[in-house]
Amino acid sequence: MHAWQRQSSTLLGAVATVAFLLAGCGTNPGNQAQEGAQQKGQSGASQQQTPITGGQIDVDMSDDIHSIDPAIAEDILSDEFVQSMYDQLVTYKGTTNQIVGDAAKSWEVSPDGKTYTFHLQKGITFWNGDKLTADSYIAELERILNKKIGSPGESLIDPIIAGSTAYHDGTASTIRGVSAPDPYTLKITLTKPEPFFLNILAMHFFVGIDPTWIQKVGDADFGLNKPMGTGAFEMKSNNHNTVVLTKNPHYFQKDASGNQLPYLNQITFTYNNNEQLEAMRFERGETALLGFNTRGIPASSYQGFISNPNLKKDIVTSSAGTIWYMGLNVQQKPFTNVKVRQAVEYAINKPFIVKLLDNQGSVANQPTPPGVFGHVNDLPANVNYTYNPTKAKQLLKASGVSLPLHVDFYCSNDAATLKIVNQIQSDLKAVGIDLNVHEDSWATFLTLNAKGNQPSFLIDWNQTYPDASDFLYTLLNSKEQPANNSTMYSNPRVDEWLNQAETDTNQTQRANLYQQVTVQAMQDATLVPLYYGKYSYAVQPWIHGYYINRNLEEDPFAHIWVDKTHQS
């Protein structure tokens, strides 16, 4: 079920805005605040303000809407609209990894970890007045598994939900593992325990839908201009250049003080693919934020923001669940030799690369980013590689290879990526490794990389859910070759630990397994972690309540309010 992932389209884009938390082992993921988050309007005087109801904001969007059908949407812009217009069973609290109820008021998990029973809040209605029931979620699961729909979320629940494969293949008319004992109870049975199943259900695919409405308007209109949700905002209009969302007056969620959400009356999104103009409109105060829709502060404008005292105050930052790494193919010479791979780990000046990116990231030392369950806080010194070209030369000499080595290296051809590649090339040349760089468009590069025959390459991996499984299983398990595990790494012990962690419901044991995997994988040195990504957005001082949760690819519009008399 690890086939669906979103990778960034450009290197700096992943650092500055990323397209889905635990630090250390054995800690409760539900209570860990997201590392590095700075919340606009969530601290100091703004936190003490009473939210103001009403008002409207304008926001630029970086692309036209491709689909707002929850089963289909997979780009960041589409996710933003789905999250504003629909409700999952569960979601994340604030900036944390804590799973809390959304449409579900409570749930139980069976002792064997395979059956989840959700109890829905009563009285939730779609915008047209139809009731949200357990069948609303069953209908969405059926659409996700329907081959005719072609949902990117299918691999996230098939074959994990009992009967999902038979339904997907058309040999069953219902999903055996899904039932509604009564209108407000939903039961989901899995084929095996999955410790992060609630994190999967918190994704934008798994919302409640109104199947009667979809049957009436058709899939095409439902996915573009006739949505029907229960969320905080409903779509007033969509002419593709401009999308208008208005407040759902019957929304069921309230804030911690009992105030009705959302606060805003209207949000107007304007299509604008000119990043300089996006930044200029924000600087003039015409737009509320440079957030997920605009993919953050444009790279071309970032220096201007951090050097301008007024604009610098508007920057909101957070660590992001993304790692950029150099992959070394263990089946391609010279990287069949582990000492050569370890030499590369020591040869690259990672702090300088982060500096080249205007410090829009942090040095990486393992595949799992900080703040994700399974990240190892204290790696053993022998696998916590630091910049040491002398050590790199010693390892190359001990490896027995003849220098200089000539190695083919593959990457995308955008300017930001090539700036980093040039530094990697320079660092490796200094120790006796000459890179022959092959540049391609991002799409072409990914297609070629998925074949598993590139000797070395630069790529990123974005978090889908906050668990080391999403990084370690996907990138290191031999089952994931070649599409995801494109370094062709294979270690039977690592596979065994990863497979065990997939179904172990004891989080302390899982953390220990991920620590073993991390240490072994770094010793085998098939991945060279370079840096972890970072969010950098800009929010007007008169916008309050803004925060970032890296698990949800959205701006928190339901919690934002406008007060131009109090500027933070």
PDB file of N, CA and C in Angstrom, residues 1-2 109-116 159-162 188-198 200 469 498-507 510 514:
ATOM      1  N   MET A   1       0.808  -1.202   0.000  1.00  0.00           N
ATOM      2  CA  MET A   1       0.000   0.000   0.000  1.00  0.00           C
ATOM      3  C   MET A   1       0.852   1.267   0.000  1.00  0.00           C
ATOM      4  N   HIS A   2       2.099   1.131  -0.417  1.00  0.00           N
ATOM      5  CA  HIS A   2       3.010   2.277  -0.381  1.00  0.00           C
ATOM      6  C   HIS A   2       3.227   2.880  -1.766  1.00  0.00           C
ATOM      7  N   VAL A 109     -10.825   0.497  18.968  1.00  0.00           N
ATOM      8  CA  VAL A 109     -10.028  -0.436  18.176  1.00  0.00           C
ATOM      9  C   VAL A 109     -10.021  -1.777  18.912  1.00  0.00           C
ATOM     10  N   SER A 110     -10.270  -2.854  18.201  1.00  0.00           N
ATOM     11  CA  SER A 110     -10.316  -4.180  18.810  1.00  0.00           C
ATOM     12  C   SER A 110      -8.948  -4.566  19.363  1.00  0.00           C
ATOM     13  N   PRO A 111      -8.915  -5.482  20.335  1.00  0.00           N
ATOM     14  CA  PRO A 111      -7.629  -5.892  20.938  1.00  0.00           C
ATOM     15  C   PRO A 111      -6.608  -6.396  19.929  1.00  0.00           C
ATOM     16  N   ASP A 112      -7.066  -7.012  18.830  1.00  0.00           N
ATOM     17  CA  ASP A 112      -6.118  -7.514  17.827  1.00  0.00           C
ATOM     18  C   ASP A 112      -5.688  -6.427  16.843  1.00  0.00           C
ATOM     19  N   GLY A 113      -6.204  -5.203  17.004  1.00  0.00           N
ATOM     20  CA  GLY A 113      -5.795  -4.083  16.163  1.00  0.00           C
ATOM     21  C   GLY A 113      -6.346  -4.116  14.752  1.00  0.00           C
ATOM     22  N   LYS A 114      -7.341  -4.960  14.495  1.00  0.00           N
ATOM     23  CA  LYS A 114      -7.826  -5.130  13.121  1.00  0.00           C
ATOM     24  C   LYS A 114      -9.206  -4.521  12.860  1.00  0.00           C
ATOM     25  N   THR A 115      -9.974  -4.234  13.904  1.00  0.00           N
ATOM     26  CA  THR A 115     -11.322  -3.706  13.697  1.00  0.00           C
ATOM     27  C   THR A 115     -11.476  -2.349  14.367  1.00  0.00           C
ATOM     28  N   TYR A 116     -11.905  -1.362  13.569  1.00  0.00           N
ATOM     29  CA  TYR A 116     -12.134  -0.001  14.033  1.00  0.00           C
ATOM     30  C   TYR A 116     -13.633   0.284  13.987  1.00  0.00           C
ATOM     31  N   PRO A 159      -4.478  -3.765  -0.199  1.00  0.00           N
ATOM     32  CA  PRO A 159      -5.442  -4.740   0.318  1.00  0.00           C
ATOM     33  C   PRO A 159      -5.686  -4.669   1.819  1.00  0.00           C
ATOM     34  N   ILE A 160      -5.377  -3.556   2.475  1.00  0.00           N
ATOM     35  CA  ILE A 160      -5.413  -3.532   3.939  1.00  0.00           C
ATOM     36  C   ILE A 160      -6.823  -3.683   4.491  1.00  0.00           C
ATOM     37  N   ILE A 161      -7.843  -3.121   3.829  1.00  0.00           N
ATOM     38  CA  ILE A 161      -9.221  -3.310   4.286  1.00  0.00           C
ATOM     39  C   ILE A 161      -9.728  -4.644   3.747  1.00  0.00           C
ATOM     40  N   ALA A 162     -10.306  -5.447   4.626  1.00  0.00           N
ATOM     41  CA  ALA A 162     -10.795  -6.769   4.229  1.00  0.00           C
ATOM     42  C   ALA A 162     -11.804  -6.641   3.088  1.00  0.00           C
ATOM     43  N   ILE A 188     -14.919  -0.823  10.328  1.00  0.00           N
ATOM     44  CA  ILE A 188     -13.927  -1.150   9.301  1.00  0.00           C
ATOM     45  C   ILE A 188     -13.011  -2.242   9.846  1.00  0.00           C
ATOM     46  N   THR A 189     -12.926  -3.353   9.122  1.00  0.00           N
ATOM     47  CA  THR A 189     -12.078  -4.473   9.526  1.00  0.00           C
ATOM     48  C   THR A 189     -10.912  -4.606   8.552  1.00  0.00           C
ATOM     49  N   LEU A 190      -9.713  -4.750   9.078  1.00  0.00           N
ATOM     50  CA  LEU A 190      -8.498  -4.850   8.281  1.00  0.00           C
ATOM     51  C   LEU A 190      -8.059  -6.304   8.130  1.00  0.00           C
ATOM     52  N   THR A 191      -7.244  -6.542   7.123  1.00  0.00           N
ATOM     53  CA  THR A 191      -6.691  -7.888   6.928  1.00  0.00           C
ATOM     54  C   THR A 191      -5.568  -8.171   7.919  1.00  0.00           C
ATOM     55  N   LYS A 192      -4.966  -7.123   8.427  1.00  0.00           N
ATOM     56  CA  LYS A 192      -3.895  -7.245   9.413  1.00  0.00           C
ATOM     57  C   LYS A 192      -3.809  -5.918  10.159  1.00  0.00           C
ATOM     58  N   PRO A 193      -3.258  -5.909  11.365  1.00  0.00           N
ATOM     59  CA  PRO A 193      -3.136  -4.638  12.090  1.00  0.00           C
ATOM     60  C   PRO A 193      -2.277  -3.650  11.310  1.00  0.00           C
ATOM     61  N   GLU A 194      -2.646  -2.400  11.372  1.00  0.00           N
ATOM     62  CA  GLU A 194      -1.849  -1.339  10.760  1.00  0.00           C
ATOM     63  C   GLU A 194      -1.795  -0.174  11.739  1.00  0.00           C
ATOM     64  N   PRO A 195      -0.688   0.002  12.432  1.00  0.00           N
ATOM     65  CA  PRO A 195      -0.607   0.988  13.512  1.00  0.00           C
ATOM     66  C   PRO A 195      -0.910   2.422  13.082  1.00  0.00           C
ATOM     67  N   PHE A 196      -0.735   2.735  11.808  1.00  0.00           N
ATOM     68  CA  PHE A 196      -0.945   4.100  11.327  1.00  0.00           C
ATOM     69  C   PHE A 196      -2.232   4.226  10.521  1.00  0.00           C
ATOM     70  N   PHE A 197      -3.193   3.318  10.723  1.00  0.00           N
ATOM     71  CA  PHE A 197      -4.421   3.344   9.926  1.00  0.00           C
ATOM     72  C   PHE A 197      -5.221   4.632  10.156  1.00  0.00           C
ATOM     73  N   LEU A 198      -5.255   5.138  11.379  1.00  0.00           N
ATOM     74  CA  LEU A 198      -5.974   6.391  11.628  1.00  0.00           C
ATOM     75  C   LEU A 198      -5.332   7.556  10.873  1.00  0.00           C
ATOM     76  N   ILE A 200      -3.960   7.290   7.984  1.00  0.00           N
ATOM     77  CA  ILE A 200      -4.430   7.145   6.610  1.00  0.00           C
ATOM     78  C   ILE A 200      -5.825   7.746   6.469  1.00  0.00           C
ATOM     79  N   SER A 469       7.376   4.348   8.718  1.00  0.00           N
ATOM     80  CA  SER A 469       6.999   3.411   7.661  1.00  0.00           C
ATOM     81  C   SER A 469       6.961   4.105   6.305  1.00  0.00           C
ATOM     82  N   LEU A 498      11.332  -4.199   9.023  1.00  0.00           N
ATOM     83  CA  LEU A 498      10.308  -3.321   8.447  1.00  0.00           C
ATOM     84  C   LEU A 498       8.954  -4.017   8.372  1.00  0.00           C
ATOM     85  N   ASN A 499       8.951  -5.269   7.949  1.00  0.00           N
ATOM     86  CA  ASN A 499       7.697  -6.007   7.845  1.00  0.00           C
ATOM     87  C   ASN A 499       7.058  -6.205   9.214  1.00  0.00           C
ATOM     88  N   GLN A 500       7.882  -6.431  10.220  1.00  0.00           N
ATOM     89  CA  GLN A 500       7.363  -6.596  11.575  1.00  0.00           C
ATOM     90  C   GLN A 500       6.751  -5.293  12.088  1.00  0.00           C
ATOM     91  N   ALA A 501       7.421  -4.175  11.808  1.00  0.00           N
ATOM     92  CA  ALA A 501       6.936  -2.878  12.282  1.00  0.00           C
ATOM     93  C   ALA A 501       5.621  -2.475  11.626  1.00  0.00           C
ATOM     94  N   GLU A 502       5.341  -3.023  10.433  1.00  0.00           N
ATOM     95  CA  GLU A 502       4.105  -2.682   9.731  1.00  0.00           C
ATOM     96  C   GLU A 502       2.862  -3.133  10.482  1.00  0.00           C
ATOM     97  N   THR A 503       2.963  -4.193  11.264  1.00  0.00           N
ATOM     98  CA  THR A 503       1.789  -4.760  11.921  1.00  0.00           C
ATOM     99  C   THR A 503       1.892  -4.786  13.441  1.00  0.00           C
ATOM    100  N   ASP A 504       3.005  -4.343  14.003  1.00  0.00           N
ATOM    101  CA  ASP A 504       3.191  -4.344  15.442  1.00  0.00           C
ATOM    102  C   ASP A 504       2.420  -3.176  16.048  1.00  0.00           C
ATOM    103  N   THR A 505       1.498  -3.454  16.960  1.00  0.00           N
ATOM    104  CA  THR A 505       0.695  -2.390  17.560  1.00  0.00           C
ATOM    105  C   THR A 505       1.343  -1.793  18.810  1.00  0.00           C
ATOM    106  N   ASN A 506       2.498  -2.313  19.196  1.00  0.00           N
ATOM    107  CA  ASN A 506       3.245  -1.773  20.339  1.00  0.00           C
ATOM    108  C   ASN A 506       4.208  -0.712  19.816  1.00  0.00           C
ATOM    109  N   GLN A 507       3.916   0.547  20.137  1.00  0.00           N
ATOM    110  CA  GLN A 507       4.699   1.637  19.565  1.00  0.00           C
ATOM    111  C   GLN A 507       6.150   1.649  20.060  1.00  0.00           C
ATOM    112  N   ARG A 510       7.897  -0.836  17.946  1.00  0.00           N
ATOM    113  CA  ARG A 510       8.048  -0.307  16.590  1.00  0.00           C
ATOM    114  C   ARG A 510       9.192   0.700  16.539  1.00  0.00           C
ATOM    115  N   TYR A 514      12.504   0.510  14.168  1.00  0.00           N
ATOM    116  CA  TYR A 514      12.906   1.566  13.237  1.00  0.00           C
ATOM    117  C   TYR A 514      14.311   2.075  13.557  1.00  0.00           C
TER     118      TYR A 514
END
